JSON list of C-alpha atoms in Angstrom, two decimals:
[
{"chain": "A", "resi": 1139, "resn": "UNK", "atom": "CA", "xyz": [92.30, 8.28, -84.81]},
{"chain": "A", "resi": 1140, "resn": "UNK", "atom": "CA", "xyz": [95.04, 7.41, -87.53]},
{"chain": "A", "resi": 1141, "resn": "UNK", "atom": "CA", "xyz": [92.84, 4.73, -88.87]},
{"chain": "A", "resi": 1142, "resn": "UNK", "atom": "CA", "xyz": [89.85, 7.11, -89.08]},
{"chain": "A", "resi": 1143, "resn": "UNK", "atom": "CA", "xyz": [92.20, 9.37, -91.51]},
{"chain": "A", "resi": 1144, "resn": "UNK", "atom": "CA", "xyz": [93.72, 6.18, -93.56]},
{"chain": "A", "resi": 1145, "resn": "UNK", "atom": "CA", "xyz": [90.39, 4.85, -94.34]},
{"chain": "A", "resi": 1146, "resn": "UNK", "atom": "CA", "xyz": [89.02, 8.09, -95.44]},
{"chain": "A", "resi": 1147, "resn": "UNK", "atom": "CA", "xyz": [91.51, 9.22, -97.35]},
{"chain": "A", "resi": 1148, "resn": "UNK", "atom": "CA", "xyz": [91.92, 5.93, -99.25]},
{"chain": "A", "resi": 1149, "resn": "UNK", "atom": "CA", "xyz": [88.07, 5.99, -99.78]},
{"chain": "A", "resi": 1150, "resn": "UNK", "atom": "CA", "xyz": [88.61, 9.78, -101.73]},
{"chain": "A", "resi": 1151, "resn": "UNK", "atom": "CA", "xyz": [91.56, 8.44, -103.58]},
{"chain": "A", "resi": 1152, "resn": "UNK", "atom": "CA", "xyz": [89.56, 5.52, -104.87]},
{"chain": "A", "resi": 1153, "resn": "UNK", "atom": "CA", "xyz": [87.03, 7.68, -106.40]},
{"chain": "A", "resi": 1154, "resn": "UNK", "atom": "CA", "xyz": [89.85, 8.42, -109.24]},
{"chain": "A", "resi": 1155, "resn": "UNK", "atom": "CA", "xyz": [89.66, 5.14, -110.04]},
{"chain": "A", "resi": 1156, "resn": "UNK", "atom": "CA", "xyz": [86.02, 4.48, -109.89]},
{"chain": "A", "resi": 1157, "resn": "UNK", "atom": "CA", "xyz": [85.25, 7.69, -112.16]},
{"chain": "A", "resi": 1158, "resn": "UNK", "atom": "CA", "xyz": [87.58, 5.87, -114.84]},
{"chain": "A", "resi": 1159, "resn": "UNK", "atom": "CA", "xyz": [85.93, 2.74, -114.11]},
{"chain": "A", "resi": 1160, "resn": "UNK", "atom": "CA", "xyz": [82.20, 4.35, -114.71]},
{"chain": "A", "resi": 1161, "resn": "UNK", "atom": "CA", "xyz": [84.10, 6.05, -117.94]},
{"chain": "A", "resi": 1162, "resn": "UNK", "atom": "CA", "xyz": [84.95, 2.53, -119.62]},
{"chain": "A", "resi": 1163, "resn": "UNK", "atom": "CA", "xyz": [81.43, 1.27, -119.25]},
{"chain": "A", "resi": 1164, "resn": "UNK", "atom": "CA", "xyz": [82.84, -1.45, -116.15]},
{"chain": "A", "resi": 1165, "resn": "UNK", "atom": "CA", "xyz": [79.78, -0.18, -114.49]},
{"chain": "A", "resi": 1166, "resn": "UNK", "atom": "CA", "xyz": [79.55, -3.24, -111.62]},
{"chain": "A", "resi": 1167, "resn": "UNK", "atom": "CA", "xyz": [83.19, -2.94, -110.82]},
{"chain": "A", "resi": 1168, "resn": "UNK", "atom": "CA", "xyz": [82.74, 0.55, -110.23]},
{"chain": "A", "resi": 1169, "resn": "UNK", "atom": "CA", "xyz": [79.74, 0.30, -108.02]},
{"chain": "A", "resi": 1170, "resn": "UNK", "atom": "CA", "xyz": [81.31, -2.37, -105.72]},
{"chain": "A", "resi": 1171, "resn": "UNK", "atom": "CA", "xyz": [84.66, -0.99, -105.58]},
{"chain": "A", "resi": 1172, "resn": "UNK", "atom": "CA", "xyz": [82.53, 2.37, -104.41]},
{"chain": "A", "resi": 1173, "resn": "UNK", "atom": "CA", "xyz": [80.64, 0.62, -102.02]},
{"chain": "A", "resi": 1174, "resn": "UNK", "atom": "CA", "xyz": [82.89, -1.47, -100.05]},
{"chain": "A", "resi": 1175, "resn": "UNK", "atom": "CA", "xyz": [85.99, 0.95, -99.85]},
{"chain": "A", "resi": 1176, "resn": "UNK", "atom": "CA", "xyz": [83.60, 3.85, -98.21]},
{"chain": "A", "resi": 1177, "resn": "UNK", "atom": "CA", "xyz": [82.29, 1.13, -96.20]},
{"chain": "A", "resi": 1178, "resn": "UNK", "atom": "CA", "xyz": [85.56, 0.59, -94.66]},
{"chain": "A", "resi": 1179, "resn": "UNK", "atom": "CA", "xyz": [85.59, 4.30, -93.35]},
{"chain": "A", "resi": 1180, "resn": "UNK", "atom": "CA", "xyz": [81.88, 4.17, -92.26]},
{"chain": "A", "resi": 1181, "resn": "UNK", "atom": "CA", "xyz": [81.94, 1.28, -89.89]},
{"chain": "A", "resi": 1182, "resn": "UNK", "atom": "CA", "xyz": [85.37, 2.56, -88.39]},
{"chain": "A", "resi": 1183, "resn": "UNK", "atom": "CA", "xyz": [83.69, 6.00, -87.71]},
{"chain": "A", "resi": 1184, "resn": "UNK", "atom": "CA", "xyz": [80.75, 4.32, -86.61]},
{"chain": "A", "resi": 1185, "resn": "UNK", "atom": "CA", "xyz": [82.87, 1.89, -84.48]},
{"chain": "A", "resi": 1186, "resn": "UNK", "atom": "CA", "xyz": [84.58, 5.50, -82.75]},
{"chain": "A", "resi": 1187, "resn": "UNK", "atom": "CA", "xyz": [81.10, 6.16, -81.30]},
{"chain": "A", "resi": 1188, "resn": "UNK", "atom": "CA", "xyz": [80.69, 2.25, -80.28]},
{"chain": "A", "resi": 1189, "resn": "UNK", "atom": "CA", "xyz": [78.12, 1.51, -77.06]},
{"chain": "A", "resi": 1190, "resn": "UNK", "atom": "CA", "xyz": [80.63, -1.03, -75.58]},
{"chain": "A", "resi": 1191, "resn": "UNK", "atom": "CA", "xyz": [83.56, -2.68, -76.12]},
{"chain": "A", "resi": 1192, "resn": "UNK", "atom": "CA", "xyz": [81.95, -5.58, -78.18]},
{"chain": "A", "resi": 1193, "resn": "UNK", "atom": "CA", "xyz": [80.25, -3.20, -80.96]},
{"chain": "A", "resi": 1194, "resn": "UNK", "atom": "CA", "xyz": [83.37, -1.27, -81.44]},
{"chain": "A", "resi": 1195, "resn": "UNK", "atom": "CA", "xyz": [85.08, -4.67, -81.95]},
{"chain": "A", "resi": 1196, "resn": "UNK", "atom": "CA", "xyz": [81.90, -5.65, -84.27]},
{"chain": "A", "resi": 1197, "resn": "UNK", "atom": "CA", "xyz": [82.22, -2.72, -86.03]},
{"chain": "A", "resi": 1198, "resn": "UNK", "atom": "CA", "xyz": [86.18, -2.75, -86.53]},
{"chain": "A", "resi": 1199, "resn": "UNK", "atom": "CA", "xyz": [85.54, -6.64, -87.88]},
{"chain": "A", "resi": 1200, "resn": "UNK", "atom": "CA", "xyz": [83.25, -5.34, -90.49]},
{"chain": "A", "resi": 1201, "resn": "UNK", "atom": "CA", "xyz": [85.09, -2.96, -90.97]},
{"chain": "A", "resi": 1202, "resn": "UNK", "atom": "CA", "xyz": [87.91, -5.50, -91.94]},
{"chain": "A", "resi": 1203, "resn": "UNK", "atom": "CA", "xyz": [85.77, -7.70, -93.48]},
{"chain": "A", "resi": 1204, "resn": "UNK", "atom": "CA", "xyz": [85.12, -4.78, -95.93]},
{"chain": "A", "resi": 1205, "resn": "UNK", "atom": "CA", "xyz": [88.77, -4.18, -96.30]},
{"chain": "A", "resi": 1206, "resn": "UNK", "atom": "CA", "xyz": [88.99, -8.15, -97.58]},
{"chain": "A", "resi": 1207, "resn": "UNK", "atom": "CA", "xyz": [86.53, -7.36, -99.83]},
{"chain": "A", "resi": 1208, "resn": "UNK", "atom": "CA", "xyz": [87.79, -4.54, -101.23]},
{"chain": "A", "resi": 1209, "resn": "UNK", "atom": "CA", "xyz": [90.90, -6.56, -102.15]},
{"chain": "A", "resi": 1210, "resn": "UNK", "atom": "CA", "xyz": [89.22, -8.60, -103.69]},
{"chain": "A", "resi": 1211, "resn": "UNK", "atom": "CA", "xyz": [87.72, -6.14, -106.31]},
{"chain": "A", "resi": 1212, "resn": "UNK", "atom": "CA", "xyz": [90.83, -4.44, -106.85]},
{"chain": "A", "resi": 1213, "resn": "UNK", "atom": "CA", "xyz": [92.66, -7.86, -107.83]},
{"chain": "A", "resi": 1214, "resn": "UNK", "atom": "CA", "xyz": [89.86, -8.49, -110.18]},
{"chain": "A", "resi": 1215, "resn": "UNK", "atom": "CA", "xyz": [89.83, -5.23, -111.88]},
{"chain": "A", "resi": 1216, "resn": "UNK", "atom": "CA", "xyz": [94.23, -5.65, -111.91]},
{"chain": "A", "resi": 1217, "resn": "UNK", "atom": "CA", "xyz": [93.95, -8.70, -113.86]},
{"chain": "A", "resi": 1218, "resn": "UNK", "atom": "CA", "xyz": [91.23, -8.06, -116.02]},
{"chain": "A", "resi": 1219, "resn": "UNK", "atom": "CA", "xyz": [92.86, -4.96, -117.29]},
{"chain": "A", "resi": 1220, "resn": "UNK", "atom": "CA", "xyz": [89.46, -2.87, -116.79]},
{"chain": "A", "resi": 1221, "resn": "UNK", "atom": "CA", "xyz": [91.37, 0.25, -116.20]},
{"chain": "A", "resi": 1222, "resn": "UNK", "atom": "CA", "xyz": [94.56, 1.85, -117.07]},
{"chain": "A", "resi": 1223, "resn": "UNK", "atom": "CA", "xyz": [95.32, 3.29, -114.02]},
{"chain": "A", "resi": 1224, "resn": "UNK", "atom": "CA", "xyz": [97.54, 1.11, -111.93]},
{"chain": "A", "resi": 1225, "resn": "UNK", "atom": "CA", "xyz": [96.10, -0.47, -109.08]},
{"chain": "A", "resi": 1226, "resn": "UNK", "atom": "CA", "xyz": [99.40, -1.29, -107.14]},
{"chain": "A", "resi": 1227, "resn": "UNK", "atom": "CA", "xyz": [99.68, 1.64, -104.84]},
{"chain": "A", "resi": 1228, "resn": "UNK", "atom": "CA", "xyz": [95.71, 0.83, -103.89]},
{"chain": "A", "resi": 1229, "resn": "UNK", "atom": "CA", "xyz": [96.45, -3.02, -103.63]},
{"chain": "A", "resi": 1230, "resn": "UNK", "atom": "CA", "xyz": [99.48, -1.78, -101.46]},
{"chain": "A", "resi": 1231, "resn": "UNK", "atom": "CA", "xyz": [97.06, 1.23, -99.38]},
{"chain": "A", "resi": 1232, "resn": "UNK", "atom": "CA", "xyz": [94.50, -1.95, -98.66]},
{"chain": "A", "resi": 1233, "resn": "UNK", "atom": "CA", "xyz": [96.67, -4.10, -97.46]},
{"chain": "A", "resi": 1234, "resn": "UNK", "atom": "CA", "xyz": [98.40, -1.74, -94.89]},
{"chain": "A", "resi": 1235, "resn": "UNK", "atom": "CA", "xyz": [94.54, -0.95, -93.27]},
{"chain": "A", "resi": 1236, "resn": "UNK", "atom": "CA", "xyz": [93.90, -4.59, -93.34]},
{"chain": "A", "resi": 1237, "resn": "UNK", "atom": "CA", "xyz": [96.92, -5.24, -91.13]},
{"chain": "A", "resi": 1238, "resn": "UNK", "atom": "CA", "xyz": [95.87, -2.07, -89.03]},
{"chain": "A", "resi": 1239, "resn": "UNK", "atom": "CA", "xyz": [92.34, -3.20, -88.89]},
{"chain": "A", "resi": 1240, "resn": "UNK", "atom": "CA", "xyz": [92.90, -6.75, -88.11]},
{"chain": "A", "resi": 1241, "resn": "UNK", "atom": "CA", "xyz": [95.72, -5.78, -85.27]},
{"chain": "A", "resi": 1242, "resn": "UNK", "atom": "CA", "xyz": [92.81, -3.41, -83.82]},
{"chain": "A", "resi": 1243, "resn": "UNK", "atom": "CA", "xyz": [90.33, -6.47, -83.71]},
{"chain": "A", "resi": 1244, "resn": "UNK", "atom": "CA", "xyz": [92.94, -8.84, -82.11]},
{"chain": "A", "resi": 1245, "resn": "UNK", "atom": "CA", "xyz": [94.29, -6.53, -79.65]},
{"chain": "A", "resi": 1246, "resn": "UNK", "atom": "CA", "xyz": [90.66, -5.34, -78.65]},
{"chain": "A", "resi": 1247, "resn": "UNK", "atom": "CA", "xyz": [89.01, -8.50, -78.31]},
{"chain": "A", "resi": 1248, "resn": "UNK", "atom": "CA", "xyz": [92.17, -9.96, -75.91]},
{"chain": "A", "resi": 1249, "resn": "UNK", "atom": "CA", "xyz": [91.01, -6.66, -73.44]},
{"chain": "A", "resi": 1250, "resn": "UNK", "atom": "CA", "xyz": [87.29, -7.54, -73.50]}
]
């Protein structure tokens, strides 16, 4: 599954930026930019190996929901300046799997 791939790649490439993160002392950032990027991944592995219909689409929502989240933390770290590594190519990666992830939820839930 392309999205499978997508979400786990951007999860490894976001570990650059958390290492940097950890190495200027922005401890928090680090820790939720960690956790809710891998999340992403998780739930749409976890969502592959759905029961039904409705937990894949549960799963793909978190999934999403994770994605938003994400965002969010990479925005804040952008214009607080916590890193020098620049976050555009990530804020541009996120964005993409949102629309992916979001399209998957629509499309899925209009088949249930």
């Amino acid at each position: 599954m392309l999205i499978e791939d997508k979400t786990f790649n951007f999860s490894l490439s976001i570990i650059k930026l958390v290492k940097d993160l950890k190495e200027n002392k922005e401890f928090v950032f680090a820790d939720q930019l960690l956790r809710s990027s891998t999340s992403i991944g998780a739930n749409v592995v976890e969502a592959g190996a759905g029961q039904s219909k409705r937990d894949f689409i549960a799963k793909m929502a978190i999934a999403s929901k994770e994605a938003r989240e994400t965002r969010y933390w990479l925005r804040l770290i952008k214009e607080s300046n916590l890193t020098k590594i620049g976050t555009e190519s990530y804020l541009d990666e996120i964005n993409q799997i949102i629309k992916i992830l979001t399209k998957i939820v629509k499309t899925s839930q209009e088949t249930i």
